[in-house]
mmCIF file of C-alpha atoms in Angstrom:
data_model
loop_
_atom_site.group_PDB
_atom_site.id
_atom_site.type_symbol
_atom_site.label_atom_id
_atom_site.label_comp_id
_atom_site.label_asym_id
_atom_site.label_seq_id
_atom_site.Cartn_x
_atom_site.Cartn_y
_atom_site.Cartn_z
ATOM 1 C CA MET A 388 0.000 0.000 0.000
ATOM 2 C CA SER A 389 1.244 3.468 -0.860
ATOM 3 C CA PHE A 390 0.007 6.893 0.203
ATOM 4 C CA PRO A 391 -0.710 9.153 -2.790
ATOM 5 C CA ASP A 392 -0.385 12.892 -2.308
ATOM 6 C CA SER A 393 -3.984 13.903 -3.018
ATOM 7 C CA CYS A 394 -6.259 10.994 -2.087
ATOM 8 C CA LEU A 395 -8.258 10.916 1.135
ATOM 9 C CA ASP A 396 -8.582 7.348 2.432
ATOM 10 C CA ILE A 397 -11.840 7.075 4.413
ATOM 11 C CA VAL A 398 -11.587 4.272 6.982
ATOM 12 C CA THR A 399 -14.565 3.121 9.035
ATOM 13 C CA SER A 400 -13.404 -0.165 10.596
ATOM 14 C CA THR A 401 -10.722 -0.873 13.175
ATOM 15 C CA ASN A 402 -9.306 -3.720 11.068
ATOM 16 C CA LYS A 403 -8.847 -1.492 8.021
ATOM 17 C CA LEU A 404 -7.352 1.226 10.200
ATOM 18 C CA LYS A 405 -4.920 -1.254 11.765
ATOM 19 C CA ASP A 406 -3.776 -2.481 8.338
ATOM 20 C CA THR A 407 -3.357 1.088 7.039
ATOM 21 C CA ILE A 408 -1.407 2.253 10.098
ATOM 22 C CA LEU A 409 0.847 -0.814 10.135
ATOM 23 C CA CYS A 410 1.632 -0.260 6.458
ATOM 24 C CA ALA A 411 2.667 3.325 7.202
ATOM 25 C CA LYS A 412 4.793 2.194 10.144
ATOM 26 C CA ARG A 413 6.578 -0.386 7.998
ATOM 27 C CA GLN A 414 7.488 2.426 5.621
ATOM 28 C CA ASN A 415 8.896 4.392 8.591
ATOM 29 C CA LYS A 416 6.259 7.071 8.121
ATOM 30 C CA LYS A 417 5.629 9.449 11.012
ATOM 31 C CA ILE A 418 1.912 9.703 11.812
ATOM 32 C CA ALA A 419 0.323 12.939 13.026
ATOM 33 C CA PHE A 420 -3.231 12.715 14.348
ATOM 34 C CA VAL A 421 -6.019 15.273 14.865
ATOM 35 C CA PRO A 422 -9.045 13.846 16.717
ATOM 36 C CA THR A 423 -12.261 15.825 16.157
ATOM 37 C CA MET A 424 -16.025 15.617 16.534
ATOM 38 C CA GLY A 425 -16.511 17.016 13.045
ATOM 39 C CA SER A 426 -18.267 20.227 11.992
ATOM 40 C CA LEU A 427 -14.802 21.390 11.008
ATOM 41 C CA HIS A 428 -13.781 25.060 11.037
ATOM 42 C CA LYS A 429 -10.651 27.220 10.800
ATOM 43 C CA GLY A 430 -9.492 26.106 14.233
ATOM 44 C CA HIS A 431 -9.454 22.482 13.098
ATOM 45 C CA LEU A 432 -7.725 23.434 9.860
ATOM 46 C CA SER A 433 -4.897 25.048 11.832
ATOM 47 C CA LEU A 434 -4.424 21.749 13.690
ATOM 48 C CA ILE A 435 -4.394 19.882 10.385
ATOM 49 C CA ARG A 436 -1.724 22.220 9.015
ATOM 50 C CA LYS A 437 0.355 21.539 12.127
ATOM 51 C CA SER A 438 -0.110 17.792 11.684
ATOM 52 C CA LYS A 439 1.148 17.999 8.123
ATOM 53 C CA SER A 440 4.226 19.932 9.240
ATOM 54 C CA LEU A 441 5.058 17.263 11.831
ATOM 55 C CA GLY A 442 4.220 13.972 10.163
ATOM 56 C CA ASP A 443 4.458 12.128 6.888
ATOM 57 C CA ILE A 444 0.890 10.826 7.218
ATOM 58 C CA SER A 445 -1.921 13.039 8.504
ATOM 59 C CA VAL A 446 -4.864 11.301 10.158
ATOM 60 C CA VAL A 447 -8.088 13.023 11.224
ATOM 61 C CA SER A 448 -10.877 11.269 13.104
ATOM 62 C CA ILE A 449 -14.498 12.366 13.217
ATOM 63 C CA PHE A 450 -16.602 10.862 15.997
ATOM 64 C CA VAL A 451 -19.269 12.636 18.052
ATOM 65 C CA ASN A 452 -18.580 10.898 21.330
ATOM 66 C CA PRO A 453 -21.759 10.258 23.343
ATOM 67 C CA MET A 454 -19.730 9.375 26.424
ATOM 68 C CA GLN A 455 -18.612 12.976 26.955
ATOM 69 C CA PHE A 456 -22.137 14.417 26.902
ATOM 70 C CA GLY A 457 -24.082 14.478 30.135
ATOM 71 C CA PRO A 458 -27.861 14.261 30.655
ATOM 72 C CA GLY A 459 -29.600 17.257 29.131
ATOM 73 C CA GLU A 460 -26.566 18.318 27.102
ATOM 74 C CA ASP A 461 -26.510 18.892 23.356
ATOM 75 C CA PHE A 462 -25.468 15.492 21.921
ATOM 76 C CA THR A 463 -28.579 15.266 19.735
ATOM 77 C CA PHE A 464 -28.161 18.817 18.434
ATOM 78 C CA TYR A 465 -24.370 18.839 18.134
ATOM 79 C CA PRO A 466 -23.554 20.120 14.616
ATOM 80 C CA ARG A 467 -22.872 17.370 12.067
ATOM 81 C CA HIS A 468 -21.720 18.242 8.536
ATOM 82 C CA GLU A 469 -20.031 15.092 7.269
ATOM 83 C CA GLU A 470 -20.142 15.875 3.554
ATOM 84 C CA ASN A 471 -18.640 19.330 4.042
ATOM 85 C CA ASP A 472 -16.046 17.939 6.456
ATOM 86 C CA ILE A 473 -14.865 15.379 3.896
ATOM 87 C CA LYS A 474 -14.529 18.113 1.272
ATOM 88 C CA LEU A 475 -12.434 20.230 3.655
ATOM 89 C CA LEU A 476 -10.169 17.277 4.452
ATOM 90 C CA GLU A 477 -9.701 16.563 0.740
ATOM 91 C CA ASP A 478 -8.939 20.230 0.042
ATOM 92 C CA ASN A 479 -6.343 20.221 2.827
ATOM 93 C CA ALA A 480 -4.633 17.041 1.601
ATOM 94 C CA VAL A 481 -5.344 14.913 4.662
ATOM 95 C CA ASP A 482 -4.252 11.318 4.075
ATOM 96 C CA ILE A 483 -6.643 9.314 6.270
ATOM 97 C CA LEU A 484 -10.085 10.062 7.702
ATOM 98 C CA TYR A 485 -11.055 7.652 10.480
ATOM 99 C CA LEU A 486 -14.861 7.716 10.555
ATOM 100 C CA PRO A 487 -16.077 5.027 12.970
ATOM 101 C CA ASP A 488 -19.669 4.567 14.077
ATOM 102 C CA ASN A 489 -20.788 4.187 17.677
ATOM 103 C CA THR A 490 -20.722 0.369 17.733
ATOM 104 C CA THR A 491 -17.155 0.374 16.391
ATOM 105 C CA ILE A 492 -15.985 2.537 19.279
ATOM 106 C CA TYR A 493 -18.289 1.178 21.976
ATOM 107 C CA PRO A 494 -19.173 -2.432 21.127
ATOM 108 C CA GLU A 495 -21.691 -4.397 23.147
ATOM 109 C CA ASN A 496 -20.583 -4.985 26.755
ATOM 110 C CA PHE A 497 -18.056 -2.121 26.690
ATOM 111 C CA GLN A 498 -17.293 -1.364 30.359
ATOM 112 C CA THR A 499 -14.067 0.625 30.697
ATOM 113 C CA GLU A 500 -13.693 4.269 31.704
ATOM 114 C CA ILE A 501 -10.488 6.286 31.991
ATOM 115 C CA SER A 502 -10.305 8.810 34.826
ATOM 116 C CA VAL A 503 -7.723 11.559 35.420
ATOM 117 C CA LYS A 504 -8.978 12.516 38.833
ATOM 118 C CA LYS A 505 -7.278 15.768 39.826
ATOM 119 C CA ILE A 506 -7.977 17.381 36.456
ATOM 120 C CA GLU A 507 -11.448 16.097 35.588
ATOM 121 C CA ASN A 508 -13.340 17.582 38.553
ATOM 122 C CA ILE A 509 -12.321 21.251 38.295
ATOM 123 C CA LEU A 510 -13.231 24.084 35.906
ATOM 124 C CA CYS A 511 -15.501 22.555 33.220
ATOM 125 C CA GLY A 512 -15.501 19.225 35.055
ATOM 126 C CA LYS A 513 -17.258 20.817 38.015
ATOM 127 C CA PHE A 514 -20.196 21.730 35.776
ATOM 128 C CA ARG A 515 -20.026 18.685 33.448
ATOM 129 C CA PRO A 516 -19.332 15.831 35.909
ATOM 130 C CA SER A 517 -18.928 12.960 33.419
ATOM 131 C CA HIS A 518 -17.427 14.954 30.562
ATOM 132 C CA PHE A 519 -13.730 14.352 31.062
ATOM 133 C CA LYS A 520 -14.122 10.646 31.762
ATOM 134 C CA GLY A 521 -15.689 10.493 28.317
ATOM 135 C CA VAL A 522 -12.899 12.570 26.795
ATOM 136 C CA ALA A 523 -10.155 10.516 28.439
ATOM 137 C CA THR A 524 -11.756 7.236 27.383
ATOM 138 C CA ILE A 525 -12.289 8.138 23.730
ATOM 139 C CA VAL A 526 -8.859 9.745 23.341
ATOM 140 C CA THR A 527 -7.171 6.704 24.872
ATOM 141 C CA LYS A 528 -9.053 4.424 22.477
ATOM 142 C CA LEU A 529 -8.204 6.567 19.469
ATOM 143 C CA LEU A 530 -4.525 6.836 20.384
ATOM 144 C CA LEU A 531 -4.297 3.056 20.751
ATOM 145 C CA GLN A 532 -6.045 2.573 17.404
ATOM 146 C CA VAL A 533 -4.178 5.209 15.378
ATOM 147 C CA LEU A 534 -0.807 4.792 17.151
ATOM 148 C CA PRO A 535 0.323 8.302 16.179
ATOM 149 C CA ASP A 536 3.755 9.776 16.731
ATOM 150 C CA TYR A 537 2.057 13.123 17.321
ATOM 151 C CA ALA A 538 -1.440 14.051 18.513
ATOM 152 C CA ILE A 539 -2.494 17.660 17.983
ATOM 153 C CA PHE A 540 -5.003 19.530 20.151
ATOM 154 C CA GLY A 541 -6.108 23.155 20.332
ATOM 155 C CA GLU A 542 -5.448 25.383 23.328
ATOM 156 C CA LYS A 543 -9.055 26.588 23.162
ATOM 157 C CA ASP A 544 -9.953 23.414 25.097
ATOM 158 C CA TYR A 545 -7.015 23.931 27.436
ATOM 159 C CA GLN A 546 -8.233 21.733 30.278
ATOM 160 C CA GLN A 547 -8.622 18.904 27.774
ATOM 161 C CA LEU A 548 -5.055 19.505 26.542
ATOM 162 C CA VAL A 549 -3.660 19.291 30.086
ATOM 163 C CA LEU A 550 -5.728 16.178 30.829
ATOM 164 C CA ILE A 551 -4.553 14.372 27.692
ATOM 165 C CA THR A 552 -0.939 15.326 28.320
ATOM 166 C CA GLN A 553 -1.237 13.839 31.824
ATOM 167 C CA LEU A 554 -3.018 10.731 30.525
ATOM 168 C CA VAL A 555 -0.372 10.022 27.882
ATOM 169 C CA SER A 556 2.383 10.450 30.469
ATOM 170 C CA ASP A 557 0.698 8.292 33.120
ATOM 171 C CA LEU A 558 -0.124 5.440 30.725
ATOM 172 C CA ASN A 559 3.224 5.556 28.870
ATOM 173 C CA ILE A 560 1.491 6.002 25.531
ATOM 174 C CA PRO A 561 4.282 6.627 22.973
ATOM 175 C CA THR A 562 2.712 9.762 21.472
ATOM 176 C CA SER A 563 3.875 13.368 21.692
ATOM 177 C CA VAL A 564 0.960 15.673 22.564
ATOM 178 C CA VAL A 565 1.181 19.003 20.738
ATOM 179 C CA GLY A 566 -0.869 22.069 21.656
ATOM 180 C CA CYS A 567 -1.731 24.768 19.104
ATOM 181 C CA PRO A 568 -2.888 28.368 19.691
ATOM 182 C CA THR A 569 -6.575 29.262 19.685
ATOM 183 C CA ILE A 570 -7.859 30.576 16.356
ATOM 184 C CA ARG A 571 -10.345 33.444 16.589
ATOM 185 C CA GLU A 572 -12.952 35.254 14.548
ATOM 186 C CA ASP A 573 -12.259 38.911 13.717
ATOM 187 C CA ASP A 574 -14.226 39.985 16.811
ATOM 188 C CA GLY A 575 -12.226 37.720 19.126
ATOM 189 C CA LEU A 576 -14.659 34.832 19.518
ATOM 190 C CA ALA A 577 -12.768 31.536 19.516
ATOM 191 C CA PHE A 578 -13.756 29.260 16.652
ATOM 192 C CA SER A 579 -15.965 26.426 17.896
ATOM 193 C CA SER A 580 -18.366 24.010 16.257
ATOM 194 C CA ARG A 581 -21.000 25.108 18.766
ATOM 195 C CA ASN A 582 -20.885 28.702 17.489
ATOM 196 C CA SER A 583 -23.250 27.601 14.714
ATOM 197 C CA LEU A 584 -25.903 26.962 17.382
ATOM 198 C CA LEU A 585 -26.006 30.656 18.363
ATOM 199 C CA ASN A 586 -28.742 32.883 17.010
ATOM 200 C CA GLN A 587 -27.754 36.357 15.799
ATOM 201 C CA ASP A 588 -28.352 38.093 19.148
ATOM 202 C CA GLU A 589 -26.391 35.398 20.986
ATOM 203 C CA ARG A 590 -23.606 35.572 18.415
ATOM 204 C CA ASN A 591 -23.330 39.310 19.009
ATOM 205 C CA ILE A 592 -23.002 38.756 22.751
ATOM 206 C CA ALA A 593 -20.583 35.801 22.625
ATOM 207 C CA PRO A 594 -17.295 37.701 21.944
ATOM 208 C CA ASN A 595 -17.719 39.552 25.223
ATOM 209 C CA LEU A 596 -16.365 36.544 27.121
ATOM 210 C CA TYR A 597 -13.011 37.056 25.410
ATOM 211 C CA SER A 598 -13.239 40.829 25.934
ATOM 212 C CA GLU A 599 -13.829 40.394 29.649
ATOM 213 C CA LEU A 600 -10.968 37.906 29.934
ATOM 214 C CA ARG A 601 -8.716 40.500 28.284
ATOM 215 C CA SER A 602 -9.954 43.088 30.790
ATOM 216 C CA VAL A 603 -9.128 40.786 33.713
ATOM 217 C CA GLN A 604 -5.731 40.090 32.145
ATOM 218 C CA ASN A 605 -4.944 43.814 31.998
ATOM 219 C CA LEU A 606 -6.212 44.500 35.513
ATOM 220 C CA VAL A 607 -4.196 41.670 37.029
ATOM 221 C CA LYS A 608 -1.060 42.776 35.184
ATOM 222 C CA CYS A 609 -1.565 46.216 36.761
ATOM 223 C CA GLY A 610 -1.796 44.728 40.243
ATOM 224 C CA THR A 611 -5.558 44.392 40.756
ATOM 225 C CA ASN A 612 -6.629 41.587 43.081
ATOM 226 C CA ILE A 613 -7.481 38.491 41.020
ATOM 227 C CA SER A 614 -10.645 37.668 42.948
ATOM 228 C CA TYR A 615 -11.972 41.210 42.538
ATOM 229 C CA ALA A 616 -11.164 41.332 38.818
ATOM 230 C CA CYS A 617 -12.842 37.963 38.149
ATOM 231 C CA LYS A 618 -15.927 38.937 40.136
ATOM 232 C CA GLU A 619 -16.243 42.202 38.219
ATOM 233 C CA ALA A 620 -15.954 40.372 34.889
ATOM 234 C CA THR A 621 -18.651 37.908 35.960
ATOM 235 C CA GLN A 622 -21.021 40.761 36.819
ATOM 236 C CA ASN A 623 -20.280 42.482 33.506
ATOM 237 C CA LEU A 624 -21.061 39.327 31.509
ATOM 238 C CA MET A 625 -24.410 38.947 33.248
ATOM 239 C CA LYS A 626 -25.268 42.580 32.491
ATOM 240 C CA ILE A 627 -24.275 42.121 28.834
ATOM 241 C CA GLY A 628 -26.712 39.238 28.362
ATOM 242 C CA PHE A 629 -25.111 35.935 29.312
ATOM 243 C CA SER A 630 -27.637 33.699 31.071
ATOM 244 C CA SER A 631 -25.067 32.383 33.557
ATOM 245 C CA VAL A 632 -21.324 32.362 34.197
ATOM 246 C CA ASP A 633 -19.855 29.061 35.353
ATOM 247 C CA TYR A 634 -16.451 30.414 36.267
ATOM 248 C CA ILE A 635 -13.725 32.945 35.645
ATOM 249 C CA GLU A 636 -10.560 31.744 37.355
ATOM 250 C CA VAL A 637 -6.790 31.986 37.202
ATOM 251 C CA ARG A 638 -4.931 28.677 37.219
ATOM 252 C CA ASP A 639 -1.405 27.384 36.704
ATOM 253 C CA GLU A 640 -1.314 26.342 33.052
ATOM 254 C CA LYS A 641 0.900 23.329 33.787
ATOM 255 C CA ASN A 642 -1.169 21.604 36.491
ATOM 256 C CA LEU A 643 -4.368 23.720 36.670
ATOM 257 C CA GLN A 644 -3.911 24.507 40.354
ATOM 258 C CA LYS A 645 -5.821 27.636 41.349
ATOM 259 C CA LEU A 646 -3.778 30.818 41.774
ATOM 260 C CA ASP A 647 -4.535 33.953 43.776
ATOM 261 C CA LYS A 648 -1.797 36.051 42.185
ATOM 262 C CA ALA A 649 -0.168 36.416 38.781
ATOM 263 C CA GLU A 650 2.701 33.968 38.386
ATOM 264 C CA PRO A 651 4.817 33.036 35.334
ATOM 265 C CA ASN A 652 2.550 30.124 34.330
ATOM 266 C CA ALA A 653 -0.736 31.880 35.144
ATOM 267 C CA ARG A 654 -3.607 31.390 32.700
ATOM 268 C CA LEU A 655 -7.108 32.836 32.861
ATOM 269 C CA PHE A 656 -10.081 30.531 32.196
ATOM 270 C CA GLY A 657 -13.717 31.399 31.585
ATOM 271 C CA ALA A 658 -16.964 29.588 30.826
ATOM 272 C CA ALA A 659 -20.371 31.166 30.362
ATOM 273 C CA ASN A 660 -23.747 30.279 28.885
ATOM 274 C CA ILE A 661 -25.888 32.090 26.324
ATOM 275 C CA GLY A 662 -29.295 30.490 25.888
ATOM 276 C CA ASN A 663 -28.588 26.792 25.352
ATOM 277 C CA THR A 664 -24.965 27.224 24.258
ATOM 278 C CA ARG A 665 -21.900 27.104 26.461
ATOM 279 C CA ILE A 666 -18.895 29.254 25.527
ATOM 280 C CA ILE A 667 -15.409 28.566 26.907
ATOM 281 C CA ASP A 668 -12.149 30.446 26.467
ATOM 282 C CA ASN A 669 -8.764 30.999 28.054
ATOM 283 C CA ILE A 670 -5.769 33.296 27.702
ATOM 284 C CA PRO A 671 -2.379 33.573 29.404
ATOM 285 C CA ILE A 672 -1.999 36.328 32.000
#
């Protein structure tokens, strides 16, 4: 088997994926992997470009993982645009699309969960109790199936990036985890598949999360108390039109421990809700 320059190989079974990956390994090809839930956008495309700069073979997976959605969350309504996604992957010269269905990933009698305890119960995990178990489980499965040399994740989901880095280290998975900067719209809103769920009024409000994080960043740099600055930003977001604010916090970007003052590794995290859509973001202090 060879890997032509401009042909997307769509793989749906684990056996076919195994054969394809082993063939690449025998040819000493480096594999770079971007796991996604589809509904691809410019943020994903930046990860794909990074994968192509790192590896000989670029692999993208699309799987909307039910295990990381809690009761009452938006699994049913999560955006799905498979035809458009395939066209984007072809246009960006991706080599392999892994497109499994639910029974391929979670066959009958599947029982295992992966837990990264200190990371999964803070920030987003506090408000989505089962979310990161689902993330850790699916990412572990995908890494063991794809066997990549590199796995690329966006910093927009920074807690996820830290969790996966810890998971790969703890389980001795021979993959280098690579983080890539958040890609933003012109008004500052971080690209996200869920942005398509916002109506026009909500879309107009959404960039204010980033604006308020920038305000906190500037205040803290000038010596303002972190707790005061975060509280003020929370109040501002509620006045602007967010329905609720889950958190605005400063954490150490290496281990996500909470900080009460600006330190070299300090990063500011925020999550807020508009209607039925949850917006998350983060920036370094």
